[in-house]
Short mmCIF file of C-alpha atoms in Angstrom, two decimals:
data_model
loop_
_atom_site.label_atom_id
_atom_site.label_comp_id
_atom_site.label_asym_id
_atom_site.label_seq_id
_atom_site.Cartn_x
_atom_site.Cartn_y
_atom_site.Cartn_z
CA UNK A 1 149.22 -70.50 -62.02
CA UNK A 2 145.78 -71.14 -64.30
CA UNK A 3 143.28 -73.12 -62.68
CA UNK A 4 143.44 -75.69 -65.64
CA UNK A 5 146.92 -76.69 -64.70
CA UNK A 6 145.43 -77.38 -61.12
CA UNK A 7 143.51 -80.16 -62.85
CA UNK A 8 144.98 -83.61 -62.36
CA UNK A 9 145.59 -85.08 -66.09
CA UNK A 10 144.82 -88.78 -64.94
CA UNK A 11 142.56 -89.56 -61.50
CA UNK A 12 142.51 -93.16 -60.29
CA UNK A 13 139.38 -94.19 -57.80
CA UNK A 14 139.36 -97.48 -55.85
CA UNK A 15 135.57 -97.53 -55.53
CA UNK A 16 135.10 -99.17 -51.81
CA UNK A 17 132.20 -99.48 -49.57
CA UNK A 18 129.33 -100.48 -51.79
CA UNK A 19 128.47 -103.68 -49.38
CA UNK A 20 128.83 -101.54 -46.21
CA UNK A 21 126.59 -99.18 -47.61
CA UNK A 22 123.78 -101.64 -48.27
CA UNK A 23 124.38 -103.19 -44.66
CA UNK A 24 124.00 -100.07 -42.91
CA UNK A 25 120.37 -99.84 -44.51
CA UNK A 26 119.53 -103.67 -44.06
CA UNK A 27 119.52 -104.19 -47.83
CA UNK A 28 121.00 -106.98 -49.90
CA UNK A 29 124.73 -106.08 -50.75
CA UNK A 30 123.98 -106.34 -54.18
CA UNK A 31 121.74 -103.25 -53.74
CA UNK A 32 124.67 -101.25 -52.63
CA UNK A 33 126.62 -102.35 -56.10
CA UNK A 34 123.76 -101.18 -57.89
CA UNK A 35 123.66 -97.87 -56.33
CA UNK A 36 127.66 -97.69 -56.68
CA UNK A 37 126.81 -98.36 -60.33
CA UNK A 38 124.66 -95.31 -60.68
CA UNK A 39 127.19 -93.20 -58.73
CA UNK A 40 130.07 -94.26 -61.68
CA UNK A 41 127.67 -93.26 -64.30
CA UNK A 42 127.63 -89.58 -62.70
CA UNK A 43 131.19 -89.52 -61.85
CA UNK A 44 132.36 -90.14 -65.56
CA UNK A 45 130.32 -86.97 -66.34
CA UNK A 46 131.41 -85.05 -63.75
CA UNK A 47 135.29 -86.07 -64.30
CA UNK A 48 134.86 -85.24 -68.11
CA UNK A 49 133.14 -82.05 -66.89
CA UNK A 50 136.01 -80.99 -64.77
CA UNK A 51 138.52 -81.44 -67.38
CA UNK A 52 140.22 -84.78 -66.62
CA UNK A 53 141.93 -86.37 -69.26
CA UNK A 54 141.88 -89.85 -67.91
CA UNK A 55 139.72 -91.57 -65.48
CA UNK A 56 140.59 -95.25 -64.05
CA UNK A 57 138.52 -97.20 -61.63
CA UNK A 58 139.05 -100.40 -59.81
CA UNK A 59 135.51 -102.01 -60.80
CA UNK A 60 136.56 -105.86 -59.99
CA UNK A 61 139.36 -107.28 -58.70
CA UNK A 62 141.28 -110.84 -58.92
CA UNK A 63 140.52 -111.19 -55.28
CA UNK A 64 136.66 -110.32 -55.67
CA UNK A 65 136.39 -114.11 -56.88
CA UNK A 66 136.88 -114.87 -53.22
CA UNK A 67 133.18 -113.30 -52.42
CA UNK A 68 130.31 -115.48 -52.02
CA UNK A 69 128.90 -117.20 -55.29
CA UNK A 70 125.67 -115.17 -54.62
CA UNK A 71 127.20 -112.18 -54.61
CA UNK A 72 129.79 -112.63 -57.51
CA UNK A 73 126.74 -113.72 -59.77
CA UNK A 74 125.15 -110.91 -58.77
CA UNK A 75 128.02 -108.59 -59.85
CA UNK A 76 128.23 -110.17 -63.38
CA UNK A 77 124.81 -109.53 -63.93
CA UNK A 78 125.33 -105.94 -63.03
CA UNK A 79 128.25 -105.43 -64.98
CA UNK A 80 126.18 -107.00 -68.26
CA UNK A 81 123.40 -104.63 -67.48
CA UNK A 82 125.51 -101.25 -66.79
CA UNK A 83 127.83 -102.10 -69.79
CA UNK A 84 124.93 -100.95 -72.05
CA UNK A 85 124.28 -98.24 -69.84
CA UNK A 86 128.15 -97.10 -69.82
CA UNK A 87 128.05 -97.16 -73.65
CA UNK A 88 125.05 -94.61 -73.79
CA UNK A 89 127.18 -92.20 -71.10
CA UNK A 90 130.20 -92.88 -72.93
CA UNK A 91 128.42 -91.75 -76.17
CA UNK A 92 126.76 -88.85 -74.83
CA UNK A 93 130.05 -87.52 -73.33
CA UNK A 94 132.38 -88.39 -76.17
CA UNK A 95 134.41 -90.64 -73.53
CA UNK A 96 136.76 -93.59 -74.99
CA UNK A 97 136.33 -96.80 -72.92
CA UNK A 98 139.29 -98.90 -72.11
CA UNK A 99 139.23 -102.00 -70.11
CA UNK A 100 142.01 -103.48 -68.36
CA UNK A 101 142.59 -106.80 -66.55
CA UNK A 102 142.24 -110.28 -67.76
CA UNK A 103 138.94 -110.43 -69.07
CA UNK A 104 138.91 -114.10 -70.33
CA UNK A 105 137.51 -115.59 -67.22
CA UNK A 106 134.30 -113.98 -67.79
CA UNK A 107 131.13 -115.47 -69.51
CA UNK A 108 131.59 -115.15 -73.67
CA UNK A 109 128.48 -112.91 -73.43
CA UNK A 110 129.99 -110.33 -70.79
CA UNK A 111 133.31 -110.43 -72.92
CA UNK A 112 131.38 -109.41 -76.10
CA UNK A 113 129.95 -106.79 -74.40
CA UNK A 114 133.19 -105.50 -72.59
CA UNK A 115 134.93 -105.63 -76.47
CA UNK A 116 131.78 -103.76 -77.83
CA UNK A 117 132.11 -100.85 -75.09
CA UNK A 118 135.72 -100.47 -76.31
CA UNK A 119 135.29 -101.00 -79.84
CA UNK A 120 132.17 -98.33 -80.10
CA UNK A 121 134.03 -95.66 -78.09
CA UNK A 122 137.46 -96.09 -79.90
CA UNK A 123 137.06 -92.50 -81.61
CA UNK A 124 136.07 -90.54 -78.70
CA UNK A 125 138.55 -87.98 -77.59
CA UNK A 126 136.81 -86.13 -74.72
CA UNK A 127 138.42 -88.48 -72.15
CA UNK A 128 139.51 -91.93 -71.50
CA UNK A 129 137.94 -94.00 -69.21
CA UNK A 130 139.52 -97.14 -67.97
CA UNK A 131 137.71 -99.85 -66.08
CA UNK A 132 139.92 -102.42 -64.31
CA UNK A 133 137.98 -105.68 -64.15
CA UNK A 134 139.61 -109.17 -63.03
CA UNK A 135 142.26 -106.90 -62.27
CA UNK A 136 145.22 -107.11 -60.06
CA UNK A 137 148.45 -105.34 -60.34
CA UNK A 138 150.74 -108.20 -59.41
CA UNK A 139 148.74 -110.07 -61.72
CA UNK A 140 149.24 -107.06 -64.33
CA UNK A 141 153.19 -107.21 -63.97
CA UNK A 142 152.93 -111.17 -64.07
CA UNK A 143 151.37 -111.15 -67.72
CA UNK A 144 153.74 -108.09 -68.68
CA UNK A 145 156.98 -110.01 -67.55
CA UNK A 146 155.60 -112.93 -69.51
CA UNK A 147 155.43 -111.08 -72.67
CA UNK A 148 158.79 -109.18 -71.86
CA UNK A 149 160.28 -112.67 -71.36
CA UNK A 150 159.12 -114.15 -74.56
CA UNK A 151 160.56 -111.16 -76.35
CA UNK A 152 163.76 -111.27 -74.91
CA UNK A 153 163.83 -115.13 -75.72
CA UNK A 154 162.71 -114.41 -79.36
CA UNK A 155 165.73 -111.69 -80.00
CA UNK A 156 163.15 -108.73 -79.94
CA UNK A 157 164.56 -107.14 -76.62
CA UNK A 158 168.04 -106.98 -75.04
CA UNK A 159 168.17 -107.31 -71.51
CA UNK A 160 170.27 -104.66 -70.91
CA UNK A 161 167.96 -102.19 -72.46
CA UNK A 162 165.42 -102.81 -70.51
CA UNK A 163 164.22 -99.54 -68.76
CA UNK A 164 161.27 -98.48 -66.21
CA UNK A 165 159.65 -97.18 -69.83
CA UNK A 166 160.15 -100.65 -71.33
CA UNK A 167 158.36 -102.26 -68.28
CA UNK A 168 155.45 -99.66 -68.29
CA UNK A 169 155.23 -100.45 -71.79
CA UNK A 170 154.38 -104.01 -71.17
CA UNK A 171 151.43 -103.06 -68.61
CA UNK A 172 147.88 -102.73 -69.38
CA UNK A 173 147.86 -99.08 -69.21
CA UNK A 174 151.02 -99.03 -71.70
CA UNK A 175 149.28 -95.99 -73.64
CA UNK A 176 147.97 -94.06 -70.42
CA UNK A 177 150.17 -91.60 -68.42
CA UNK A 178 150.81 -92.55 -64.69
CA UNK A 179 147.99 -91.29 -62.45
CA UNK A 180 148.52 -88.04 -60.72
CA UNK A 181 145.45 -88.41 -58.25
CA UNK A 182 144.50 -91.37 -56.28
CA UNK A 183 141.11 -91.26 -54.45
CA UNK A 184 140.00 -93.89 -52.24
CA UNK A 185 136.66 -94.33 -50.83
CA UNK A 186 135.41 -95.71 -47.40
CA UNK A 187 138.40 -94.30 -45.32
CA UNK A 188 140.54 -97.11 -45.77
CA UNK A 189 144.50 -96.68 -45.88
CA UNK A 190 145.71 -99.25 -48.44
CA UNK A 191 146.11 -99.66 -52.36
CA UNK A 192 144.55 -103.09 -52.44
CA UNK A 193 146.98 -104.49 -55.37
CA UNK A 194 145.91 -101.40 -57.53
CA UNK A 195 148.39 -100.03 -60.13
CA UNK A 196 151.28 -100.61 -57.95
CA UNK A 197 153.84 -99.51 -60.53
CA UNK A 198 151.57 -96.76 -61.82
CA UNK A 199 150.92 -95.30 -58.44
CA UNK A 200 154.86 -94.45 -57.43
CA UNK A 201 154.43 -90.94 -57.45
CA UNK A 202 150.87 -90.35 -57.24
CA UNK A 203 149.17 -88.00 -54.79
CA UNK A 204 146.65 -89.80 -52.44
CA UNK A 205 143.36 -88.48 -51.47
CA UNK A 206 140.87 -90.32 -48.79
CA UNK A 207 137.31 -89.92 -47.96
CA UNK A 208 135.33 -91.40 -45.29
CA UNK A 209 132.20 -91.40 -47.43
CA UNK A 210 131.27 -94.99 -48.90
CA UNK A 211 131.33 -95.16 -52.84
CA UNK A 212 127.50 -95.19 -53.00
CA UNK A 213 127.50 -91.70 -51.39
CA UNK A 214 130.60 -90.09 -53.42
CA UNK A 215 129.37 -87.24 -55.39
CA UNK A 216 130.68 -84.30 -57.52
CA UNK A 217 131.43 -82.08 -54.46
CA UNK A 218 133.58 -85.00 -53.22
CA UNK A 219 135.35 -85.19 -56.22
CA UNK A 220 135.89 -81.52 -56.42
CA UNK A 221 137.24 -81.62 -53.12
CA UNK A 222 139.69 -84.34 -54.16
CA UNK A 223 140.99 -82.10 -57.11
CA UNK A 224 141.09 -78.85 -55.19
CA UNK A 225 143.10 -80.74 -52.45
CA UNK A 226 145.40 -82.07 -55.21
CA UNK A 227 145.70 -78.49 -56.64
CA UNK A 228 147.27 -77.21 -53.43
CA UNK A 229 149.77 -79.72 -52.98
CA UNK A 230 153.37 -79.24 -53.60
CA UNK A 231 154.60 -82.41 -55.66
CA UNK A 232 158.34 -83.91 -55.60
CA UNK A 233 159.99 -86.05 -58.30
CA UNK A 234 163.21 -87.04 -57.30
CA UNK A 235 163.71 -84.24 -55.35
CA UNK A 236 161.97 -81.98 -57.92
CA UNK A 237 159.75 -79.64 -56.69
CA UNK A 238 156.83 -79.22 -58.73
CA UNK A 239 153.19 -77.95 -58.54
#
């Protein structure tokens, strides 16, 4: 088997530890988020260089609204600032950006920026970079099931015709393959309501590094670990 075949097609990342990184350095938590944004910029470039076709990151969850008003406000400002930087990175790296989650809760200017990020990069072909913003997997499934129920009610879909593929087609990631590899930073061993449907058969790699300390070497370690694993789908052994 050649090296290219060992590269996961789709990598998902739970970027955890920004706040702890800042606290350990006696810095405001917002400084950890700012540093984390810089690492994300570089990770997009590194993932594209490694030949990954899809990269999905957990940027802001539905639960993050419960954080302090000061921290949430700082995150919104950072998001608006880094949308412009990510557009530059995406154009330089020929990356298409896709936003998943429910964006309507954000301020109009931020929504406009997210929409522009998607639109301006729609024809890029090297890699798809999906950003989960105001995203929660249970909320994603709830929204998808509402649309499915509406289609059943309208006679567009027969209940007996619903398959796993049908359900997947109503999710935010409908046009993407399921992740092959999930990376979680900070050593936490939980999914945190991220891509619960899509991660059913995904390999998991956990690093103790906090997200601002994540780098290309750690990404390569995760990819190498994936390449060495024997994967089973319903009893069928694959590599």
